[in-house]
Amino acid sequence: MTLSRRRALRLFGLGAVAAAGLPGCSLFEGTPQPQLLASTAPLPKPYAVPLPVPEIAKPSRTTGGVDYYDLAPRAADVEILPGLKTRVWGYGGSFPGPTIEARSGRRTVVRLANELDVPTVMHLHGGHTPPESDGYPTDLVRPAGRRDYDFPLDQRAATLWYHDHRMDYTGPQVWRGLAGFFLVRDAEEEALPLPAGERDLPLMICDRSFSEDGQMPYPGHGDRPGALEPYMGGVLGDVILVNGAPWPELRVARARYRLRLLNASNARTYELSTGGPIVRIGSDGGLLTGPVTVRQVRLAPAERVDVIVDFAAHKVGDQVELRNLAGEGPQARVMRFVVDRDARDDSAVPAKLSTIERLDPAKAAVTRDFEFSSGSMHGGTGWLINGKPFDPKRMDARPKLGDTEVWRLSSDVAHPVHLHLAHFQVLSVNGKRPAGPPEWKDTVELRDAQTVEIVTRFTGYKGRYVFHCHNLEHEDMAMMANFEVV
Ligand code: C2O
Ligand code: CU
Ligand code: CU
């Protein structure tokens, strides 16, 4: 057992007592819910800063059809709240990190040089990646260390993201800023007349809290040692950032925009609405078979949804708020669009976007059950899968390469469950089949007391991978397990 693991357990043991009396624990007595960490800085005015768009990373070199990127996680002081400096940990010193634009089937190598004074691990979330490059939580890149992450990208176009994945410390390290977009493009998608260029916008949504001097403290890790216990259900911030800016504003034309929404929050789930129709075109694993018009979009931690919003439905001068129906007060706001000009719009949303093979559960070689719940571990309370805390040495499933499997996932409180390597399709939620054609997912939200069946196929690589809850506090407190493709 590592030192850090022991430390987390000790804090967690105390936490079981402290958290039981907190509000918001009613449904499952003693099971803590995410808790708000209140800012001591005055909250910034909404819609007072422009939306930043993360810069597109340039390959440091391209040889033999392979693109190489240099990415150095490092500390930097940046202005997030107007007039204050915040020390972030960012890839290339920026939060979000630079957006990597890659092509399906084209090898992309990220050379990580760790300039932080703590170990880090990088994971490409949604990547179909060989195990040595998947960012296993103990494959640490030490301070001043380097590692090449080699991504064959044998997968379809999709909005992926990269982030820290250090065992026991993913919550604090992502909170400090270690996350960025990784877009995979392909010819199928490029042949469609979807909005492109500056009208194809990645939006990383996450919540943070700020101290009076502008810092983003994280409970229990350095800033206020021992203060993690009340937050074992998850840390919620009270300032909503989009691409690293608080409640920003974007000036838009009267035209269609493609918004690639990513929830990069540690523990907050959003229910996003513009007040008008939203056209869903994609999910974690890329395009849907066809567009689906909805009124709102629910996004649990790590989920992505691609949507089209048509601002031509508005007049010049109109303001369109992107709101969070799952939040209250300031947390009900996300960002604002201001329609400020007319524009020619050649884009369209075709009725057929892509083809998705429906995986057949009748062909499954096995059905596995995984229960995500709190329970006792090492004298304290932990977040467990099938009653066990994460142990890098214990293999929890051994799927065969090429096999289809059904996994039956169940929850006590809400858990966004994520599988590395294998994208999946949701078969049922509490026994009910989801409506419509299948879509590819890599993260699925289990709400309170739910059973969700997924079907997946293990392709590409043999080796060891993890699956886990993507509430990052749950993940750090051991709600993770291994599978080995054999
Ligand atoms: Cu987004 Cu295992 O992580
Ligand atoms: Cu992942
Ligand atoms: Cu969880």
Coordinates of C-alpha atoms and ligand atoms in Angstrom, one line a residue:
M1 CA 0.0 0.0 0.0
T2 CA 1.4 3.4 -1.0
L3 CA 1.9 6.2 1.5
S4 CA -0.7 8.3 -0.4
R5 CA -3.2 5.6 -0.3
R6 CA -2.8 5.2 3.4
R7 CA -3.2 8.9 3.8
A8 CA -6.4 8.9 1.8
L9 CA -7.8 6.0 3.9
R10 CA -7.0 7.7 7.1
L11 CA -8.8 10.9 6.0
F12 CA -11.6 8.8 4.7
G13 CA -12.0 6.9 8.0
L14 CA -12.5 10.1 9.9
G15 CA -14.8 11.2 7.2
A16 CA -17.4 8.5 7.7
V17 CA -18.2 10.0 11.1
A18 CA -18.1 13.7 10.0
A19 CA -20.1 13.2 6.9
A20 CA -23.0 11.2 8.4
G21 CA -24.4 14.3 10.0
L22 CA -24.3 16.5 6.9
P23 CA -27.3 17.7 5.1
G24 CA -28.1 16.0 1.8
C25 CA -27.5 12.5 3.0
S26 CA -31.2 11.6 3.4
L27 CA -31.8 9.0 0.8
F28 CA -29.0 6.7 1.7
E29 CA -28.4 7.3 5.3
G30 CA -24.7 8.0 6.0
T31 CA -23.9 8.0 2.3
P32 CA -22.4 11.4 1.6
Q33 CA -23.5 13.6 -1.3
P34 CA -21.3 16.1 -3.1
Q35 CA -20.8 19.2 -1.0
L36 CA -20.3 22.8 -1.9
L37 CA -17.0 24.3 -1.1
A38 CA -17.9 28.0 -0.8
S39 CA -15.6 30.6 -2.2
T40 CA -14.3 33.2 0.2
A41 CA -13.5 35.5 -2.8
P42 CA -16.5 37.6 -3.9
L43 CA -18.1 35.8 -6.8
P44 CA -17.3 37.5 -10.1
K45 CA -20.0 39.2 -12.1
P46 CA -21.6 36.9 -14.7
Y47 CA -21.1 37.5 -18.4
A48 CA -18.4 40.1 -17.8
V49 CA -15.5 38.2 -19.5
P50 CA -15.3 36.9 -23.1
L51 CA -15.3 33.2 -23.7
P52 CA -11.7 32.0 -24.2
V53 CA -11.1 29.3 -26.8
P54 CA -8.1 27.1 -26.0
E55 CA -5.3 27.4 -28.5
I56 CA -4.8 24.5 -31.0
A57 CA -1.6 22.7 -30.2
K58 CA 0.9 22.6 -33.0
P59 CA 2.9 19.4 -33.5
S60 CA 6.6 19.9 -32.6
R61 CA 7.4 17.7 -35.5
T62 CA 5.7 15.4 -38.1
T63 CA 7.7 12.5 -39.4
G64 CA 6.7 9.3 -41.2
G65 CA 3.0 10.2 -40.9
V66 CA 3.2 10.6 -37.1
D67 CA 2.5 13.8 -35.3
Y68 CA 4.5 14.6 -32.2
Y69 CA 3.3 17.0 -29.6
D70 CA 5.3 18.3 -26.6
L71 CA 3.1 18.9 -23.6
A72 CA 4.6 20.1 -20.3
P73 CA 2.3 20.2 -17.2
R74 CA 3.5 23.1 -15.1
A75 CA 2.4 25.7 -12.6
A76 CA 1.4 29.1 -13.9
D77 CA -0.3 32.2 -12.6
V78 CA -3.3 33.1 -14.7
E79 CA -6.1 35.6 -14.4
I80 CA -9.4 33.7 -13.9
L81 CA -11.2 36.2 -11.6
P82 CA -10.8 39.7 -13.0
G83 CA -8.0 41.5 -11.2
L84 CA -6.6 38.4 -9.3
K85 CA -4.0 35.8 -10.2
T86 CA -4.6 32.1 -9.7
R87 CA -1.9 29.5 -9.5
V88 CA -3.0 26.7 -11.8
W89 CA -1.4 23.5 -13.0
G90 CA -1.9 23.4 -16.7
Y91 CA -0.6 21.5 -19.7
G92 CA 1.7 24.0 -21.2
G93 CA 0.8 26.3 -18.3
S94 CA -2.7 26.8 -19.5
F95 CA -6.1 25.8 -18.2
P96 CA -7.7 24.3 -20.2
G97 CA -4.6 22.8 -21.9
P98 CA -4.2 23.3 -25.6
T99 CA -6.6 21.5 -27.9
I100 CA -5.0 18.6 -29.8
E101 CA -6.6 18.1 -33.2
A102 CA -5.9 14.6 -34.4
R103 CA -7.0 12.4 -37.3
S104 CA -8.6 9.0 -37.0
G105 CA -6.0 6.4 -37.9
R106 CA -3.1 8.8 -37.8
R107 CA -0.6 8.0 -35.0
T108 CA -0.2 10.8 -32.6
V109 CA 2.5 10.9 -29.9
V110 CA 2.3 13.2 -26.9
R111 CA 5.7 13.7 -25.2
L112 CA 4.9 14.7 -21.7
A113 CA 7.7 16.4 -19.7
N114 CA 6.6 16.9 -16.1
E115 CA 7.6 20.3 -14.8
L116 CA 5.4 20.0 -11.7
D117 CA 6.9 19.1 -8.4
V118 CA 4.5 16.2 -8.0
P119 CA 4.0 13.0 -10.1
T120 CA 1.4 13.1 -12.8
V121 CA -0.2 10.6 -15.2
M122 CA -1.9 11.5 -18.4
H123 CA -4.9 9.7 -19.7
L124 CA -6.7 10.2 -23.0
H125 CA -10.3 9.9 -22.0
G126 CA -12.3 8.0 -24.7
G127 CA -9.1 6.9 -26.4
H128 CA -8.8 3.4 -27.9
T129 CA -5.3 3.2 -26.6
P130 CA -2.7 0.4 -26.0
P131 CA -2.3 -0.2 -22.3
E132 CA 1.2 1.2 -22.0
S133 CA -0.1 4.6 -23.2
D134 CA -3.4 4.6 -21.4
G135 CA -2.3 6.4 -18.3
Y136 CA -2.7 3.6 -15.8
P137 CA -3.0 5.3 -12.4
T138 CA 0.4 4.1 -11.1
D139 CA 2.3 4.7 -14.3
L140 CA 3.7 7.9 -12.7
V141 CA 5.7 10.5 -14.6
R142 CA 7.8 11.8 -11.7
P143 CA 8.9 15.5 -11.4
A144 CA 11.4 16.2 -14.2
G145 CA 10.4 12.9 -15.8
R146 CA 9.2 12.3 -19.3
R147 CA 7.0 9.8 -21.1
D148 CA 5.7 9.3 -24.6
Y149 CA 2.0 8.5 -24.9
D150 CA 1.5 6.8 -28.2
F151 CA -2.1 7.0 -29.6
P152 CA -2.8 5.0 -32.7
L153 CA -6.3 6.6 -32.8
D154 CA -7.9 3.6 -34.5
Q155 CA -11.3 5.0 -33.7
R156 CA -14.0 7.3 -35.2
A157 CA -14.2 11.1 -34.9
A158 CA -15.2 12.1 -31.4
T159 CA -14.7 14.8 -28.8
L160 CA -12.1 13.3 -26.4
W161 CA -10.2 14.9 -23.6
Y162 CA -7.0 14.4 -21.8
H163 CA -6.5 14.8 -18.0
D164 CA -4.4 13.8 -15.0
H165 CA -5.0 10.3 -13.7
R166 CA -2.6 9.9 -10.8
M167 CA -3.8 7.4 -8.2
D168 CA -5.4 9.0 -5.2
Y169 CA -4.8 12.5 -6.5
T170 CA -6.8 12.8 -9.7
G171 CA -9.4 15.1 -8.0
P172 CA -7.0 17.7 -6.7
Q173 CA -4.8 17.6 -9.9
V174 CA -7.7 18.0 -12.3
W175 CA -9.2 20.7 -10.0
R176 CA -5.9 22.6 -10.3
G177 CA -6.3 22.6 -14.1
L178 CA -4.9 19.5 -15.7
A179 CA -7.4 18.9 -18.5
G180 CA -7.7 19.7 -22.2
F181 CA -9.6 18.8 -25.3
F182 CA -8.4 16.2 -27.8
L183 CA -10.5 16.2 -31.0
V184 CA -10.4 13.2 -33.3
R185 CA -11.6 14.1 -36.9
D186 CA -12.3 11.8 -39.8
A187 CA -13.4 11.9 -43.4
E188 CA -16.9 10.7 -42.7
E189 CA -17.6 13.6 -40.4
E190 CA -15.8 16.1 -42.7
A191 CA -18.0 15.1 -45.6
L192 CA -21.1 16.5 -43.6
P193 CA -22.1 20.1 -43.9
L194 CA -22.0 20.7 -40.1
P195 CA -20.8 24.0 -38.8
A196 CA -17.0 24.2 -38.9
G197 CA -14.2 26.6 -38.2
E198 CA -15.0 29.1 -35.5
R199 CA -18.5 27.8 -35.4
D200 CA -17.2 24.4 -34.1
L201 CA -16.6 25.2 -30.5
P202 CA -15.3 23.1 -27.7
L203 CA -16.8 24.1 -24.3
M204 CA -15.2 22.7 -21.2
I205 CA -17.6 23.3 -18.3
C206 CA -16.3 22.9 -14.7
D207 CA -17.0 24.4 -11.3
R208 CA -14.3 25.8 -9.0
S209 CA -14.1 27.8 -5.8
F210 CA -11.8 30.6 -5.1
S211 CA -10.1 32.0 -1.9
E212 CA -9.9 35.7 -1.3
D213 CA -6.4 35.8 -2.9
G214 CA -7.7 34.2 -6.0
Q215 CA -6.4 30.6 -5.4
M216 CA -8.4 27.5 -6.0
P217 CA -8.0 25.6 -2.7
Y218 CA -8.8 21.9 -2.6
P219 CA -9.9 20.4 0.7
G220 CA -7.5 18.1 2.5
H221 CA -4.6 18.4 0.1
G222 CA -2.0 20.9 1.3
D223 CA -4.1 24.0 1.6
R224 CA -6.2 22.8 4.6
P225 CA -4.9 19.3 5.6
G226 CA -7.4 17.1 7.1
A227 CA -10.4 19.0 5.7
L228 CA -11.3 16.4 3.1
E229 CA -13.8 14.5 5.2
P230 CA -16.9 16.5 4.5
Y231 CA -16.2 16.3 0.8
M232 CA -15.9 12.5 0.4
G233 CA -19.1 12.7 -1.6
G234 CA -17.5 15.0 -4.1
V235 CA -16.2 18.6 -4.2
L236 CA -18.6 21.2 -5.8
G237 CA -17.4 24.7 -6.7
D238 CA -19.7 27.8 -6.7
V239 CA -18.2 29.4 -9.8
I240 CA -19.0 27.9 -13.1
L241 CA -16.1 28.1 -15.6
V242 CA -16.4 27.6 -19.3
N243 CA -12.9 27.1 -21.0
G244 CA -11.5 28.4 -17.7
A245 CA -13.4 31.6 -17.6
P246 CA -16.2 32.4 -15.0
W247 CA -19.6 32.7 -16.6
P248 CA -18.2 34.0 -19.9
E249 CA -20.0 35.6 -22.8
L250 CA -19.6 34.9 -26.5
R251 CA -20.6 37.1 -29.4
V252 CA -22.2 35.0 -32.1
A253 CA -23.6 35.4 -35.6
R254 CA -27.1 34.5 -36.6
A255 CA -26.0 31.1 -37.7
R256 CA -25.7 27.5 -36.6
Y257 CA -23.0 26.6 -34.1
R258 CA -21.7 23.2 -33.1
L259 CA -21.0 23.2 -29.4
R260 CA -18.9 20.3 -28.1
L261 CA -20.0 20.3 -24.5
L262 CA -17.7 18.5 -21.9
N263 CA -18.4 18.3 -18.3
A264 CA -14.9 18.4 -16.7
S265 CA -16.1 19.0 -13.2
N266 CA -15.0 16.8 -10.3
A267 CA -18.5 16.0 -9.1
R268 CA -21.1 18.3 -10.5
T269 CA -23.8 17.2 -12.9
Y270 CA -25.5 19.7 -15.2
E271 CA -28.8 19.9 -17.0
L272 CA -28.1 22.4 -19.8
S273 CA -30.7 24.5 -21.5
T274 CA -30.8 27.5 -23.8
G275 CA -34.5 28.0 -23.4
G276 CA -35.0 26.8 -27.0
P277 CA -34.4 23.7 -29.1
I278 CA -31.0 22.0 -28.9
V279 CA -30.1 19.5 -31.6
R280 CA -28.0 16.6 -30.3
I281 CA -25.7 15.2 -33.0
G282 CA -23.0 13.4 -31.0
S283 CA -22.2 11.7 -27.8
D284 CA -18.9 10.6 -26.0
G285 CA -18.1 8.3 -28.8
G286 CA -18.9 10.5 -31.8
L287 CA -21.8 11.2 -34.1
L288 CA -25.2 9.8 -33.5
T289 CA -27.0 8.1 -36.4
G290 CA -29.2 11.1 -36.8
P291 CA -30.0 14.4 -35.1
V292 CA -32.3 14.5 -32.0
T293 CA -34.0 17.7 -31.0
V294 CA -34.3 18.1 -27.2
R295 CA -35.0 20.9 -24.7
Q296 CA -32.2 20.1 -22.4
V297 CA -29.1 18.1 -22.1
R298 CA -27.9 16.3 -19.0
L299 CA -24.2 16.0 -18.5
A300 CA -22.6 14.0 -15.7
P301 CA -18.8 14.3 -15.0
A302 CA -16.7 13.3 -18.0
E303 CA -19.6 13.0 -20.4
R304 CA -19.6 14.9 -23.7
V305 CA -22.4 15.9 -25.9
D306 CA -22.2 17.5 -29.3
V307 CA -25.1 19.9 -30.1
I308 CA -26.1 22.3 -32.8
V309 CA -27.7 25.6 -31.7
D310 CA -29.1 27.8 -34.4
F311 CA -28.8 31.5 -33.4
A312 CA -30.6 32.5 -36.6
A313 CA -33.8 31.8 -34.6
H314 CA -32.8 35.1 -32.8
K315 CA -32.6 38.7 -33.7
V316 CA -29.4 40.8 -33.6
G317 CA -29.1 42.1 -30.1
D318 CA -30.7 39.0 -28.5
Q319 CA -29.1 37.4 -25.5
V320 CA -29.2 33.6 -25.1
E321 CA -28.3 32.2 -21.7
L322 CA -26.9 28.7 -21.4
R323 CA -28.4 27.7 -18.0
N324 CA -28.0 24.8 -15.7
L325 CA -31.4 23.6 -14.6
A326 CA -29.7 21.3 -12.0
G327 CA -28.1 24.2 -10.2
E328 CA -29.4 27.0 -8.0
G329 CA -28.6 30.6 -7.7
P330 CA -25.2 31.4 -9.4
Q331 CA -24.7 27.8 -10.2
A332 CA -27.8 27.9 -12.4
R333 CA -25.9 30.0 -14.9
V334 CA -23.2 28.7 -17.3
M335 CA -22.5 31.3 -20.0
R336 CA -24.3 33.8 -22.3
F337 CA -24.3 34.2 -26.1
V338 CA -25.0 37.6 -27.6
V339 CA -26.2 37.6 -31.1
D340 CA -24.4 40.6 -32.7
R341 CA -24.4 40.1 -36.4
D342 CA -26.0 38.6 -39.5
A343 CA -24.1 35.9 -41.4
R344 CA -24.3 33.7 -44.3
D345 CA -24.7 30.1 -43.2
D346 CA -24.1 27.2 -45.5
S347 CA -24.2 24.6 -42.8
A348 CA -26.9 22.1 -42.4
V349 CA -27.7 19.2 -40.1
P350 CA -28.4 16.1 -42.3
A351 CA -31.0 13.6 -41.3
K352 CA -28.5 10.9 -41.5
L353 CA -25.2 11.6 -39.7
S354 CA -23.5 8.2 -39.3
T355 CA -24.0 4.5 -39.1
I356 CA -23.8 2.7 -35.7
E357 CA -23.7 -1.1 -35.5
R358 CA -26.1 -2.2 -32.7
L359 CA -24.2 -4.6 -30.4
D360 CA -26.2 -7.7 -29.8
P361 CA -26.4 -8.7 -26.1
A362 CA -27.5 -12.2 -27.2
K363 CA -23.9 -12.6 -28.5
A364 CA -22.4 -11.7 -25.2
A365 CA -19.8 -14.3 -23.9
V366 CA -20.6 -13.3 -20.3
T367 CA -22.6 -11.0 -18.1
R368 CA -20.8 -9.3 -15.3
D369 CA -22.3 -7.5 -12.3
F370 CA -20.6 -4.5 -10.7
E371 CA -22.1 -2.7 -7.7
F372 CA -21.0 0.8 -7.0
S373 CA -21.6 1.7 -3.4
S374 CA -20.1 2.9 -0.2
G375 CA -19.0 0.4 2.3
S376 CA -16.4 -0.3 5.0
M377 CA -12.8 -0.6 4.1
H378 CA -9.7 -0.8 6.3
G379 CA -11.7 0.4 9.3
G380 CA -13.3 3.4 7.6
T381 CA -15.8 3.9 4.9
G382 CA -14.9 3.8 1.2
W383 CA -16.3 4.0 -2.2
L384 CA -16.2 0.5 -3.5
I385 CA -16.9 -1.7 -6.5
N386 CA -18.4 -5.1 -5.5
G387 CA -17.4 -4.3 -1.9
K388 CA -13.7 -3.8 -2.8
P389 CA -11.5 -0.8 -2.9
F390 CA -9.1 -0.3 -5.9
D391 CA -6.1 -2.5 -5.8
P392 CA -3.7 -2.3 -8.8
K393 CA -2.7 -5.9 -8.1
R394 CA -6.2 -7.4 -8.2
M395 CA -7.8 -8.3 -11.6
D396 CA -11.5 -7.9 -11.4
A397 CA -12.4 -9.1 -14.9
R398 CA -10.7 -10.9 -17.8
P399 CA -12.6 -10.3 -21.0
K400 CA -11.3 -12.0 -24.1
L401 CA -10.1 -9.9 -27.0
G402 CA -12.9 -9.7 -29.5
D403 CA -15.6 -10.8 -27.1
T404 CA -18.9 -9.0 -26.6
E405 CA -19.9 -8.7 -22.9
V406 CA -22.8 -7.3 -21.0
W407 CA -22.0 -5.4 -17.8
R408 CA -24.8 -4.8 -15.3
L409 CA -23.9 -1.8 -13.2
S410 CA -25.8 -0.8 -10.1
S411 CA -25.5 2.2 -7.7
D412 CA -26.4 3.4 -4.2
V413 CA -26.1 7.1 -4.8
A414 CA -25.2 8.6 -8.2
H415 CA -22.0 7.4 -9.9
P416 CA -20.8 8.3 -13.4
V417 CA -19.2 5.1 -14.5
H418 CA -16.4 5.1 -17.1
L419 CA -14.6 2.3 -18.9
H420 CA -11.2 2.8 -20.4
L421 CA -10.5 1.3 -23.9
A422 CA -14.0 -0.1 -24.7
H423 CA -16.8 2.2 -25.8
F424 CA -20.2 0.8 -25.1
Q425 CA -24.0 1.0 -25.7
V426 CA -26.6 1.4 -23.0
L427 CA -29.0 -1.6 -23.1
S428 CA -31.3 -0.6 -20.3
V429 CA -31.8 1.7 -17.4
N430 CA -33.7 0.1 -14.5
G431 CA -34.9 -2.5 -17.0
K432 CA -36.2 0.0 -19.5
R433 CA -34.6 0.1 -23.0
P434 CA -33.5 3.6 -24.0
A435 CA -35.5 5.0 -26.9
G436 CA -34.0 5.4 -30.3
P437 CA -31.0 4.0 -32.2
P438 CA -27.8 3.0 -30.2
E439 CA -25.0 5.5 -29.5
W440 CA -21.4 5.1 -28.4
K441 CA -20.6 6.1 -24.9
D442 CA -17.6 5.8 -22.6
T443 CA -19.2 7.2 -19.5
V444 CA -22.7 6.5 -18.2
E445 CA -24.4 8.2 -15.3
L446 CA -26.0 5.8 -12.8
R447 CA -28.4 7.9 -10.8
D448 CA -29.5 7.0 -7.2
A449 CA -30.4 3.3 -6.9
Q450 CA -30.2 2.5 -10.6
T451 CA -29.2 -0.5 -12.6
V452 CA -27.8 0.2 -16.0
E453 CA -26.9 -2.6 -18.4
I454 CA -24.3 -1.9 -21.0
V455 CA -23.0 -4.0 -23.9
T456 CA -19.5 -3.6 -25.1
R457 CA -16.9 -5.4 -27.2
F458 CA -13.2 -5.6 -26.3
T459 CA -11.2 -4.9 -29.4
G460 CA -7.7 -3.7 -30.3
Y461 CA -5.4 -4.4 -27.4
K462 CA -4.7 -6.9 -24.8
G463 CA -3.6 -5.8 -21.4
R464 CA -4.6 -4.1 -18.2
Y465 CA -7.1 -1.2 -18.0
V466 CA -9.2 0.4 -15.3
F467 CA -12.9 1.3 -15.0
H468 CA -14.1 3.6 -12.3
C469 CA -16.5 6.2 -11.1
H470 CA -15.7 9.6 -12.6
N471 CA -16.8 11.5 -9.6
L472 CA -13.1 12.3 -9.0
E473 CA -13.4 12.2 -5.2
H474 CA -15.1 8.7 -5.4
E475 CA -12.4 7.6 -7.8
D476 CA -9.6 8.9 -5.5
M477 CA -11.3 7.1 -2.6
A478 CA -10.9 3.8 -4.3
M479 CA -14.0 3.4 -6.6
M480 CA -11.9 1.9 -9.4
A481 CA -11.2 -1.6 -10.6
N482 CA -9.1 -3.4 -13.2
F483 CA -9.9 -5.5 -16.2
E484 CA -7.4 -7.3 -18.3
V485 CA -8.1 -8.0 -22.0
V486 CA -6.7 -11.5 -22.6
Ligands
C2O1 CU1 -11.5 10.5 -17.7 CU2 -10.1 7.0 -16.1 O1 -10.8 8.8 -16.9
CU2 CU -10.8 7.2 -19.7
CU3 CU -19.2 7.5 -7.6

